């Protein structure tokens, strides 16, 4: 029990992910036929990635790096997660937006995102470092996609308030997080003394809680007919 309490207190975000997934599944009938039908799979993938990251870091039998000095490194699974996550959200916004020009830009952005990760492999080892410059490019592209979506929503007539829309809460959480996330990662690698002195790790945790808190609020209060 003591070990379980320590695990939960130090990795409280993991139970939070599970709670969001459970709520998303409980309300799945309200968005199962929308572009967010794979949303619960994404949330579970997030939970399992974080859980695997914990086991790699603290249990030798799960290590993915053979170098004894760095056998606790779990960064490779987060690099893979980043690529899959960005492509997942690009797909959602490509499905959601109706403007054909926006759709083309989203496809172009997805191509640029993939190219940036491929190019990063020539300069950074994905087993030992986050591909943070590629993350920056991918985050900026995602923010542009969110901008396309919000622009369409504000220009179209609707009888439902924005806060009844699940896409609004998901987009809000993503926007708040990705405005800051890539820059925090770059600081963490390029200026670690600033990262430590200003407790940027805690700031990153707060941003994660804000993003997933927005996800949770969305699945809790949204109304089916207000979706888009």
JSON list of C-alpha atoms in Angstrom, two decimals:
[
{"chain": "A", "resi": 1, "resn": "UNK", "atom": "CA", "xyz": [0.00, 0.00, 0.00]},
{"chain": "A", "resi": 2, "resn": "UNK", "atom": "CA", "xyz": [2.83, 2.37, 0.81]},
{"chain": "A", "resi": 3, "resn": "UNK", "atom": "CA", "xyz": [4.43, 1.76, -2.59]},
{"chain": "A", "resi": 4, "resn": "UNK", "atom": "CA", "xyz": [1.07, 2.29, -4.32]},
{"chain": "A", "resi": 5, "resn": "UNK", "atom": "CA", "xyz": [0.51, 5.56, -2.46]},
{"chain": "A", "resi": 6, "resn": "UNK", "atom": "CA", "xyz": [3.99, 6.75, -3.40]},
{"chain": "A", "resi": 7, "resn": "UNK", "atom": "CA", "xyz": [3.39, 5.83, -7.03]},
{"chain": "A", "resi": 8, "resn": "UNK", "atom": "CA", "xyz": [0.06, 7.68, -7.21]},
{"chain": "A", "resi": 9, "resn": "UNK", "atom": "CA", "xyz": [1.35, 10.75, -5.35]},
{"chain": "A", "resi": 10, "resn": "UNK", "atom": "CA", "xyz": [4.40, 11.06, -7.61]},
{"chain": "A", "resi": 11, "resn": "UNK", "atom": "CA", "xyz": [2.60, 10.15, -10.83]},
{"chain": "A", "resi": 12, "resn": "UNK", "atom": "CA", "xyz": [-0.84, 11.59, -10.14]},
{"chain": "A", "resi": 13, "resn": "UNK", "atom": "CA", "xyz": [-1.33, 12.40, -13.80]},
{"chain": "A", "resi": 14, "resn": "UNK", "atom": "CA", "xyz": [-1.72, 8.68, -14.60]},
{"chain": "A", "resi": 15, "resn": "UNK", "atom": "CA", "xyz": [-4.95, 8.19, -12.60]},
{"chain": "A", "resi": 16, "resn": "UNK", "atom": "CA", "xyz": [-6.17, 11.47, -14.10]},
{"chain": "A", "resi": 17, "resn": "UNK", "atom": "CA", "xyz": [-5.68, 10.07, -17.61]},
{"chain": "A", "resi": 18, "resn": "UNK", "atom": "CA", "xyz": [-7.65, 6.97, -16.63]},
{"chain": "A", "resi": 19, "resn": "UNK", "atom": "CA", "xyz": [-10.50, 9.07, -15.22]},
{"chain": "A", "resi": 20, "resn": "UNK", "atom": "CA", "xyz": [-10.75, 11.04, -18.46]},
{"chain": "A", "resi": 21, "resn": "UNK", "atom": "CA", "xyz": [-10.78, 7.83, -20.48]},
{"chain": "A", "resi": 22, "resn": "UNK", "atom": "CA", "xyz": [-13.54, 6.35, -18.32]},
{"chain": "A", "resi": 23, "resn": "UNK", "atom": "CA", "xyz": [-15.68, 9.48, -18.70]},
{"chain": "A", "resi": 24, "resn": "UNK", "atom": "CA", "xyz": [-15.00, 9.56, -22.46]},
{"chain": "A", "resi": 25, "resn": "UNK", "atom": "CA", "xyz": [-16.12, 5.94, -22.72]},
{"chain": "A", "resi": 26, "resn": "UNK", "atom": "CA", "xyz": [-19.20, 6.56, -20.58]},
{"chain": "A", "resi": 27, "resn": "UNK", "atom": "CA", "xyz": [-20.28, 9.34, -22.96]},
{"chain": "A", "resi": 28, "resn": "UNK", "atom": "CA", "xyz": [-19.06, 7.66, -26.14]},
{"chain": "A", "resi": 29, "resn": "UNK", "atom": "CA", "xyz": [-22.62, 7.42, -27.50]},
{"chain": "A", "resi": 30, "resn": "UNK", "atom": "CA", "xyz": [-22.67, 11.23, -27.81]},
{"chain": "A", "resi": 31, "resn": "UNK", "atom": "CA", "xyz": [-19.83, 11.40, -30.34]},
{"chain": "A", "resi": 32, "resn": "UNK", "atom": "CA", "xyz": [-19.24, 7.86, -31.66]},
{"chain": "A", "resi": 33, "resn": "UNK", "atom": "CA", "xyz": [-20.32, 8.88, -35.19]},
{"chain": "A", "resi": 34, "resn": "UNK", "atom": "CA", "xyz": [-18.15, 12.01, -35.38]},
{"chain": "A", "resi": 35, "resn": "UNK", "atom": "CA", "xyz": [-14.49, 12.50, -36.35]},
{"chain": "A", "resi": 36, "resn": "UNK", "atom": "CA", "xyz": [-13.74, 12.02, -32.64]},
{"chain": "A", "resi": 37, "resn": "UNK", "atom": "CA", "xyz": [-14.82, 8.38, -32.69]},
{"chain": "A", "resi": 38, "resn": "UNK", "atom": "CA", "xyz": [-11.19, 7.34, -32.04]},
{"chain": "A", "resi": 39, "resn": "UNK", "atom": "CA", "xyz": [-10.81, 9.82, -29.18]},
{"chain": "A", "resi": 40, "resn": "UNK", "atom": "CA", "xyz": [-10.98, 7.15, -26.42]},
{"chain": "A", "resi": 41, "resn": "UNK", "atom": "CA", "xyz": [-8.26, 5.16, -28.22]},
{"chain": "A", "resi": 42, "resn": "UNK", "atom": "CA", "xyz": [-6.03, 8.23, -28.19]},
{"chain": "A", "resi": 43, "resn": "UNK", "atom": "CA", "xyz": [-6.68, 8.78, -24.47]},
{"chain": "A", "resi": 44, "resn": "UNK", "atom": "CA", "xyz": [-5.89, 5.14, -23.67]},
{"chain": "A", "resi": 45, "resn": "UNK", "atom": "CA", "xyz": [-2.75, 5.32, -25.82]},
{"chain": "A", "resi": 46, "resn": "UNK", "atom": "CA", "xyz": [-1.68, 8.36, -23.79]},
{"chain": "A", "resi": 47, "resn": "UNK", "atom": "CA", "xyz": [-2.25, 6.49, -20.53]},
{"chain": "A", "resi": 48, "resn": "UNK", "atom": "CA", "xyz": [-0.37, 3.40, -21.70]},
{"chain": "A", "resi": 49, "resn": "UNK", "atom": "CA", "xyz": [2.54, 5.51, -22.99]},
{"chain": "A", "resi": 50, "resn": "UNK", "atom": "CA", "xyz": [2.89, 7.24, -19.63]},
{"chain": "A", "resi": 51, "resn": "UNK", "atom": "CA", "xyz": [2.61, 3.91, -17.82]},
{"chain": "A", "resi": 52, "resn": "UNK", "atom": "CA", "xyz": [5.28, 2.34, -20.04]},
{"chain": "A", "resi": 53, "resn": "UNK", "atom": "CA", "xyz": [7.46, 5.41, -19.52]},
{"chain": "A", "resi": 54, "resn": "UNK", "atom": "CA", "xyz": [7.25, 4.84, -15.77]},
{"chain": "A", "resi": 55, "resn": "UNK", "atom": "CA", "xyz": [8.21, 1.16, -16.05]},
{"chain": "A", "resi": 56, "resn": "UNK", "atom": "CA", "xyz": [11.13, 1.89, -18.37]},
{"chain": "A", "resi": 57, "resn": "UNK", "atom": "CA", "xyz": [12.44, 4.54, -16.02]},
{"chain": "A", "resi": 58, "resn": "UNK", "atom": "CA", "xyz": [12.15, 2.56, -12.80]},
{"chain": "A", "resi": 59, "resn": "UNK", "atom": "CA", "xyz": [12.37, -1.10, -13.83]},
{"chain": "A", "resi": 60, "resn": "UNK", "atom": "CA", "xyz": [15.41, -2.52, -15.60]},
{"chain": "A", "resi": 61, "resn": "UNK", "atom": "CA", "xyz": [13.49, -5.30, -17.32]},
{"chain": "A", "resi": 62, "resn": "UNK", "atom": "CA", "xyz": [11.65, -2.69, -19.42]},
{"chain": "A", "resi": 63, "resn": "UNK", "atom": "CA", "xyz": [14.69, -0.76, -20.60]},
{"chain": "A", "resi": 64, "resn": "UNK", "atom": "CA", "xyz": [14.91, 0.21, -24.29]},
{"chain": "A", "resi": 65, "resn": "UNK", "atom": "CA", "xyz": [18.48, 1.61, -24.23]},
{"chain": "A", "resi": 66, "resn": "UNK", "atom": "CA", "xyz": [21.32, -0.86, -23.80]},
{"chain": "A", "resi": 67, "resn": "UNK", "atom": "CA", "xyz": [23.74, 1.77, -22.50]},
{"chain": "A", "resi": 68, "resn": "UNK", "atom": "CA", "xyz": [23.98, 1.01, -18.77]},
{"chain": "A", "resi": 69, "resn": "UNK", "atom": "CA", "xyz": [24.44, 4.67, -17.82]},
{"chain": "A", "resi": 70, "resn": "UNK", "atom": "CA", "xyz": [21.24, 5.66, -19.62]},
{"chain": "A", "resi": 71, "resn": "UNK", "atom": "CA", "xyz": [19.15, 2.51, -19.28]},
{"chain": "A", "resi": 72, "resn": "UNK", "atom": "CA", "xyz": [16.38, 4.53, -17.64]},
{"chain": "A", "resi": 73, "resn": "UNK", "atom": "CA", "xyz": [15.90, 6.68, -20.74]},
{"chain": "A", "resi": 74, "resn": "UNK", "atom": "CA", "xyz": [12.34, 6.40, -22.04]},
{"chain": "A", "resi": 75, "resn": "UNK", "atom": "CA", "xyz": [12.39, 9.26, -24.51]},
{"chain": "A", "resi": 76, "resn": "UNK", "atom": "CA", "xyz": [11.96, 7.09, -27.62]},
{"chain": "A", "resi": 77, "resn": "UNK", "atom": "CA", "xyz": [8.39, 6.16, -26.70]},
{"chain": "A", "resi": 78, "resn": "UNK", "atom": "CA", "xyz": [7.52, 9.85, -26.29]},
{"chain": "A", "resi": 79, "resn": "UNK", "atom": "CA", "xyz": [9.03, 10.67, -29.67]},
{"chain": "A", "resi": 80, "resn": "UNK", "atom": "CA", "xyz": [6.83, 8.00, -31.26]},
{"chain": "A", "resi": 81, "resn": "UNK", "atom": "CA", "xyz": [3.87, 9.25, -29.24]},
{"chain": "A", "resi": 82, "resn": "UNK", "atom": "CA", "xyz": [4.43, 12.83, -30.44]},
{"chain": "A", "resi": 83, "resn": "UNK", "atom": "CA", "xyz": [4.33, 11.85, -34.12]},
{"chain": "A", "resi": 84, "resn": "UNK", "atom": "CA", "xyz": [1.19, 9.72, -33.72]},
{"chain": "A", "resi": 85, "resn": "UNK", "atom": "CA", "xyz": [-0.57, 12.35, -31.59]},
{"chain": "A", "resi": 86, "resn": "UNK", "atom": "CA", "xyz": [0.08, 15.21, -33.98]},
{"chain": "A", "resi": 87, "resn": "UNK", "atom": "CA", "xyz": [-1.08, 13.17, -36.97]},
{"chain": "A", "resi": 88, "resn": "UNK", "atom": "CA", "xyz": [-4.19, 12.13, -35.05]},
{"chain": "A", "resi": 89, "resn": "UNK", "atom": "CA", "xyz": [-5.18, 15.73, -34.34]},
{"chain": "A", "resi": 90, "resn": "UNK", "atom": "CA", "xyz": [-4.30, 16.85, -37.86]},
{"chain": "A", "resi": 91, "resn": "UNK", "atom": "CA", "xyz": [-6.67, 14.16, -39.13]},
{"chain": "A", "resi": 92, "resn": "UNK", "atom": "CA", "xyz": [-9.45, 15.38, -36.84]},
{"chain": "A", "resi": 93, "resn": "UNK", "atom": "CA", "xyz": [-9.15, 18.98, -38.00]},
{"chain": "A", "resi": 94, "resn": "UNK", "atom": "CA", "xyz": [-8.91, 17.86, -41.63]},
{"chain": "A", "resi": 95, "resn": "UNK", "atom": "CA", "xyz": [-12.23, 16.05, -41.12]},
{"chain": "A", "resi": 96, "resn": "UNK", "atom": "CA", "xyz": [-13.86, 18.88, -39.19]},
{"chain": "A", "resi": 97, "resn": "UNK", "atom": "CA", "xyz": [-13.08, 21.97, -41.27]},
{"chain": "A", "resi": 98, "resn": "UNK", "atom": "CA", "xyz": [-15.20, 22.48, -44.37]},
{"chain": "A", "resi": 99, "resn": "UNK", "atom": "CA", "xyz": [-13.18, 25.03, -46.31]},
{"chain": "A", "resi": 100, "resn": "UNK", "atom": "CA", "xyz": [-11.35, 23.16, -49.08]},
{"chain": "A", "resi": 101, "resn": "UNK", "atom": "CA", "xyz": [-8.40, 25.55, -48.94]},
{"chain": "A", "resi": 102, "resn": "UNK", "atom": "CA", "xyz": [-8.01, 24.91, -45.21]},
{"chain": "A", "resi": 103, "resn": "UNK", "atom": "CA", "xyz": [-8.14, 21.16, -45.84]},
{"chain": "A", "resi": 104, "resn": "UNK", "atom": "CA", "xyz": [-5.30, 21.45, -48.33]},
{"chain": "A", "resi": 105, "resn": "UNK", "atom": "CA", "xyz": [-3.22, 23.48, -45.91]},
{"chain": "A", "resi": 106, "resn": "UNK", "atom": "CA", "xyz": [-3.79, 20.89, -43.19]},
{"chain": "A", "resi": 107, "resn": "UNK", "atom": "CA", "xyz": [-2.53, 18.13, -45.51]},
{"chain": "A", "resi": 108, "resn": "UNK", "atom": "CA", "xyz": [0.50, 20.23, -46.43]},
{"chain": "A", "resi": 109, "resn": "UNK", "atom": "CA", "xyz": [1.12, 20.90, -42.74]},
{"chain": "A", "resi": 110, "resn": "UNK", "atom": "CA", "xyz": [1.01, 17.17, -41.98]},
{"chain": "A", "resi": 111, "resn": "UNK", "atom": "CA", "xyz": [3.63, 16.59, -44.68]},
{"chain": "A", "resi": 112, "resn": "UNK", "atom": "CA", "xyz": [5.85, 19.32, -43.25]},
{"chain": "A", "resi": 113, "resn": "UNK", "atom": "CA", "xyz": [5.43, 17.81, -39.78]},
{"chain": "A", "resi": 114, "resn": "UNK", "atom": "CA", "xyz": [6.56, 14.37, -40.95]},
{"chain": "A", "resi": 115, "resn": "UNK", "atom": "CA", "xyz": [9.47, 15.87, -42.90]},
{"chain": "A", "resi": 116, "resn": "UNK", "atom": "CA", "xyz": [10.63, 17.80, -39.82]},
{"chain": "A", "resi": 117, "resn": "UNK", "atom": "CA", "xyz": [10.75, 14.63, -37.73]},
{"chain": "A", "resi": 118, "resn": "UNK", "atom": "CA", "xyz": [12.61, 12.76, -40.45]},
{"chain": "A", "resi": 119, "resn": "UNK", "atom": "CA", "xyz": [15.16, 15.56, -40.82]},
{"chain": "A", "resi": 120, "resn": "UNK", "atom": "CA", "xyz": [15.60, 15.71, -37.03]},
{"chain": "A", "resi": 121, "resn": "UNK", "atom": "CA", "xyz": [16.73, 12.07, -37.05]},
{"chain": "A", "resi": 122, "resn": "UNK", "atom": "CA", "xyz": [19.91, 13.17, -38.83]},
{"chain": "A", "resi": 123, "resn": "UNK", "atom": "CA", "xyz": [20.80, 15.57, -36.01]},
{"chain": "A", "resi": 124, "resn": "UNK", "atom": "CA", "xyz": [19.28, 14.04, -32.86]},
{"chain": "A", "resi": 125, "resn": "UNK", "atom": "CA", "xyz": [19.20, 10.49, -31.55]},
{"chain": "A", "resi": 126, "resn": "UNK", "atom": "CA", "xyz": [15.52, 9.72, -30.76]},
{"chain": "A", "resi": 127, "resn": "UNK", "atom": "CA", "xyz": [16.60, 7.21, -28.09]},
{"chain": "A", "resi": 128, "resn": "UNK", "atom": "CA", "xyz": [18.41, 9.89, -26.09]},
{"chain": "A", "resi": 129, "resn": "UNK", "atom": "CA", "xyz": [16.71, 13.18, -26.91]},
{"chain": "A", "resi": 130, "resn": "UNK", "atom": "CA", "xyz": [13.29, 14.57, -27.66]},
{"chain": "A", "resi": 131, "resn": "UNK", "atom": "CA", "xyz": [13.07, 15.83, -31.23]},
{"chain": "A", "resi": 132, "resn": "UNK", "atom": "CA", "xyz": [12.18, 19.22, -29.83]},
{"chain": "A", "resi": 133, "resn": "UNK", "atom": "CA", "xyz": [12.68, 21.35, -32.93]},
{"chain": "A", "resi": 134, "resn": "UNK", "atom": "CA", "xyz": [10.35, 19.04, -34.85]},
{"chain": "A", "resi": 135, "resn": "UNK", "atom": "CA", "xyz": [7.94, 19.27, -31.90]},
{"chain": "A", "resi": 136, "resn": "UNK", "atom": "CA", "xyz": [8.04, 23.05, -32.23]},
{"chain": "A", "resi": 137, "resn": "UNK", "atom": "CA", "xyz": [7.17, 22.91, -35.93]},
{"chain": "A", "resi": 138, "resn": "UNK", "atom": "CA", "xyz": [4.43, 20.33, -35.32]},
{"chain": "A", "resi": 139, "resn": "UNK", "atom": "CA", "xyz": [2.93, 22.43, -32.51]},
{"chain": "A", "resi": 140, "resn": "UNK", "atom": "CA", "xyz": [2.85, 25.56, -34.65]},
{"chain": "A", "resi": 141, "resn": "UNK", "atom": "CA", "xyz": [1.11, 23.63, -37.43]},
{"chain": "A", "resi": 142, "resn": "UNK", "atom": "CA", "xyz": [-1.44, 22.28, -34.95]},
{"chain": "A", "resi": 143, "resn": "UNK", "atom": "CA", "xyz": [-2.13, 25.82, -33.70]},
{"chain": "A", "resi": 144, "resn": "UNK", "atom": "CA", "xyz": [-2.74, 26.94, -37.28]},
{"chain": "A", "resi": 145, "resn": "UNK", "atom": "CA", "xyz": [-5.21, 24.07, -37.73]},
{"chain": "A", "resi": 146, "resn": "UNK", "atom": "CA", "xyz": [-6.99, 25.08, -34.54]},
{"chain": "A", "resi": 147, "resn": "UNK", "atom": "CA", "xyz": [-7.10, 28.63, -35.88]},
{"chain": "A", "resi": 148, "resn": "UNK", "atom": "CA", "xyz": [-8.77, 27.38, -39.08]},
{"chain": "A", "resi": 149, "resn": "UNK", "atom": "CA", "xyz": [-11.38, 25.59, -37.00]},
{"chain": "A", "resi": 150, "resn": "UNK", "atom": "CA", "xyz": [-12.15, 28.52, -34.70]},
{"chain": "A", "resi": 151, "resn": "UNK", "atom": "CA", "xyz": [-12.38, 30.90, -37.65]},
{"chain": "A", "resi": 152, "resn": "UNK", "atom": "CA", "xyz": [-15.01, 28.69, -39.28]},
{"chain": "A", "resi": 153, "resn": "UNK", "atom": "CA", "xyz": [-16.95, 28.27, -36.05]},
{"chain": "A", "resi": 154, "resn": "UNK", "atom": "CA", "xyz": [-17.11, 31.98, -35.33]},
{"chain": "A", "resi": 155, "resn": "UNK", "atom": "CA", "xyz": [-18.33, 32.73, -38.86]},
{"chain": "A", "resi": 156, "resn": "UNK", "atom": "CA", "xyz": [-21.08, 30.11, -39.04]},
{"chain": "A", "resi": 157, "resn": "UNK", "atom": "CA", "xyz": [-24.50, 30.53, -37.43]},
{"chain": "A", "resi": 158, "resn": "UNK", "atom": "CA", "xyz": [-25.30, 28.17, -34.57]},
{"chain": "A", "resi": 159, "resn": "UNK", "atom": "CA", "xyz": [-28.13, 27.84, -32.08]},
{"chain": "A", "resi": 160, "resn": "UNK", "atom": "CA", "xyz": [-25.80, 26.25, -29.52]},
{"chain": "A", "resi": 161, "resn": "UNK", "atom": "CA", "xyz": [-23.27, 28.06, -27.34]},
{"chain": "A", "resi": 162, "resn": "UNK", "atom": "CA", "xyz": [-19.63, 27.19, -28.00]},
{"chain": "A", "resi": 163, "resn": "UNK", "atom": "CA", "xyz": [-19.14, 25.61, -24.57]},
{"chain": "A", "resi": 164, "resn": "UNK", "atom": "CA", "xyz": [-21.65, 22.87, -25.47]},
{"chain": "A", "resi": 165, "resn": "UNK", "atom": "CA", "xyz": [-19.28, 21.70, -28.20]},
{"chain": "A", "resi": 166, "resn": "UNK", "atom": "CA", "xyz": [-16.77, 18.94, -27.42]},
{"chain": "A", "resi": 167, "resn": "UNK", "atom": "CA", "xyz": [-14.47, 20.16, -30.20]},
{"chain": "A", "resi": 168, "resn": "UNK", "atom": "CA", "xyz": [-14.29, 23.58, -28.55]},
{"chain": "A", "resi": 169, "resn": "UNK", "atom": "CA", "xyz": [-12.97, 22.16, -25.26]},
{"chain": "A", "resi": 170, "resn": "UNK", "atom": "CA", "xyz": [-10.53, 19.85, -26.98]},
{"chain": "A", "resi": 171, "resn": "UNK", "atom": "CA", "xyz": [-9.25, 22.69, -29.17]},
{"chain": "A", "resi": 172, "resn": "UNK", "atom": "CA", "xyz": [-8.97, 25.07, -26.20]},
{"chain": "A", "resi": 173, "resn": "UNK", "atom": "CA", "xyz": [-6.90, 22.58, -24.20]},
{"chain": "A", "resi": 174, "resn": "UNK", "atom": "CA", "xyz": [-4.64, 21.83, -27.15]},
{"chain": "A", "resi": 175, "resn": "UNK", "atom": "CA", "xyz": [-4.11, 25.52, -27.93]},
{"chain": "A", "resi": 176, "resn": "UNK", "atom": "CA", "xyz": [-3.16, 26.48, -24.35]},
{"chain": "A", "resi": 177, "resn": "UNK", "atom": "CA", "xyz": [-0.72, 23.58, -24.09]},
{"chain": "A", "resi": 178, "resn": "UNK", "atom": "CA", "xyz": [0.97, 23.91, -27.47]},
{"chain": "A", "resi": 179, "resn": "UNK", "atom": "CA", "xyz": [1.53, 27.64, -27.21]},
{"chain": "A", "resi": 180, "resn": "UNK", "atom": "CA", "xyz": [4.09, 26.92, -24.46]},
{"chain": "A", "resi": 181, "resn": "UNK", "atom": "CA", "xyz": [5.06, 23.23, -24.65]},
{"chain": "A", "resi": 182, "resn": "UNK", "atom": "CA", "xyz": [7.67, 23.25, -27.45]},
{"chain": "A", "resi": 183, "resn": "UNK", "atom": "CA", "xyz": [9.52, 26.24, -26.01]},
{"chain": "A", "resi": 184, "resn": "UNK", "atom": "CA", "xyz": [9.69, 24.62, -22.58]},
{"chain": "A", "resi": 185, "resn": "UNK", "atom": "CA", "xyz": [11.19, 21.49, -24.15]},
{"chain": "A", "resi": 186, "resn": "UNK", "atom": "CA", "xyz": [13.81, 23.51, -26.01]},
{"chain": "A", "resi": 187, "resn": "UNK", "atom": "CA", "xyz": [14.75, 25.32, -22.80]},
{"chain": "A", "resi": 188, "resn": "UNK", "atom": "CA", "xyz": [14.99, 21.99, -20.98]},
{"chain": "A", "resi": 189, "resn": "UNK", "atom": "CA", "xyz": [17.58, 20.70, -23.45]},
{"chain": "A", "resi": 190, "resn": "UNK", "atom": "CA", "xyz": [19.39, 23.86, -24.50]},
{"chain": "A", "resi": 191, "resn": "UNK", "atom": "CA", "xyz": [19.36, 25.75, -21.21]},
{"chain": "A", "resi": 192, "resn": "UNK", "atom": "CA", "xyz": [18.92, 23.16, -18.43]},
{"chain": "A", "resi": 193, "resn": "UNK", "atom": "CA", "xyz": [20.01, 25.62, -15.72]},
{"chain": "A", "resi": 194, "resn": "UNK", "atom": "CA", "xyz": [17.02, 27.85, -16.56]},
{"chain": "A", "resi": 195, "resn": "UNK", "atom": "CA", "xyz": [14.75, 24.80, -16.60]},
{"chain": "A", "resi": 196, "resn": "UNK", "atom": "CA", "xyz": [15.89, 23.86, -13.09]},
{"chain": "A", "resi": 197, "resn": "UNK", "atom": "CA", "xyz": [16.14, 27.35, -11.56]},
{"chain": "A", "resi": 198, "resn": "UNK", "atom": "CA", "xyz": [12.66, 28.41, -12.68]},
{"chain": "A", "resi": 199, "resn": "UNK", "atom": "CA", "xyz": [10.95, 25.05, -12.04]},
{"chain": "A", "resi": 200, "resn": "UNK", "atom": "CA", "xyz": [9.79, 24.71, -15.63]},
{"chain": "A", "resi": 201, "resn": "UNK", "atom": "CA", "xyz": [9.00, 21.04, -14.98]},
{"chain": "A", "resi": 202, "resn": "UNK", "atom": "CA", "xyz": [6.21, 22.15, -12.65]},
{"chain": "A", "resi": 203, "resn": "UNK", "atom": "CA", "xyz": [4.96, 24.60, -15.29]},
{"chain": "A", "resi": 204, "resn": "UNK", "atom": "CA", "xyz": [4.84, 21.77, -17.83]},
{"chain": "A", "resi": 205, "resn": "UNK", "atom": "CA", "xyz": [2.84, 19.61, -15.39]},
{"chain": "A", "resi": 206, "resn": "UNK", "atom": "CA", "xyz": [0.38, 22.47, -14.87]},
{"chain": "A", "resi": 207, "resn": "UNK", "atom": "CA", "xyz": [-0.04, 22.85, -18.63]},
{"chain": "A", "resi": 208, "resn": "UNK", "atom": "CA", "xyz": [-0.72, 19.12, -18.96]},
{"chain": "A", "resi": 209, "resn": "UNK", "atom": "CA", "xyz": [-3.35, 19.33, -16.21]},
{"chain": "A", "resi": 210, "resn": "UNK", "atom": "CA", "xyz": [-4.97, 22.33, -17.92]},
{"chain": "A", "resi": 211, "resn": "UNK", "atom": "CA", "xyz": [-5.09, 20.56, -21.28]},
{"chain": "A", "resi": 212, "resn": "UNK", "atom": "CA", "xyz": [-6.51, 17.30, -19.96]},
{"chain": "A", "resi": 213, "resn": "UNK", "atom": "CA", "xyz": [-8.77, 19.19, -17.57]},
{"chain": "A", "resi": 214, "resn": "UNK", "atom": "CA", "xyz": [-10.23, 20.89, -20.63]},
{"chain": "A", "resi": 215, "resn": "UNK", "atom": "CA", "xyz": [-10.62, 17.49, -22.29]},
{"chain": "A", "resi": 216, "resn": "UNK", "atom": "CA", "xyz": [-12.42, 16.18, -19.20]},
{"chain": "A", "resi": 217, "resn": "UNK", "atom": "CA", "xyz": [-14.73, 19.19, -18.96]},
{"chain": "A", "resi": 218, "resn": "UNK", "atom": "CA", "xyz": [-15.58, 18.81, -22.62]},
{"chain": "A", "resi": 219, "resn": "UNK", "atom": "CA", "xyz": [-16.62, 15.16, -22.41]},
{"chain": "A", "resi": 220, "resn": "UNK", "atom": "CA", "xyz": [-18.59, 15.90, -19.24]},
{"chain": "A", "resi": 221, "resn": "UNK", "atom": "CA", "xyz": [-20.69, 18.88, -20.35]},
{"chain": "A", "resi": 222, "resn": "UNK", "atom": "CA", "xyz": [-20.87, 18.76, -24.15]},
{"chain": "A", "resi": 223, "resn": "UNK", "atom": "CA", "xyz": [-24.13, 18.20, -25.97]},
{"chain": "A", "resi": 224, "resn": "UNK", "atom": "CA", "xyz": [-24.36, 15.86, -28.92]},
{"chain": "A", "resi": 225, "resn": "UNK", "atom": "CA", "xyz": [-26.24, 18.26, -31.20]},
{"chain": "A", "resi": 226, "resn": "UNK", "atom": "CA", "xyz": [-23.71, 21.03, -30.61]},
{"chain": "A", "resi": 227, "resn": "UNK", "atom": "CA", "xyz": [-20.84, 19.01, -32.07]},
{"chain": "A", "resi": 228, "resn": "UNK", "atom": "CA", "xyz": [-18.62, 20.45, -34.80]}
]
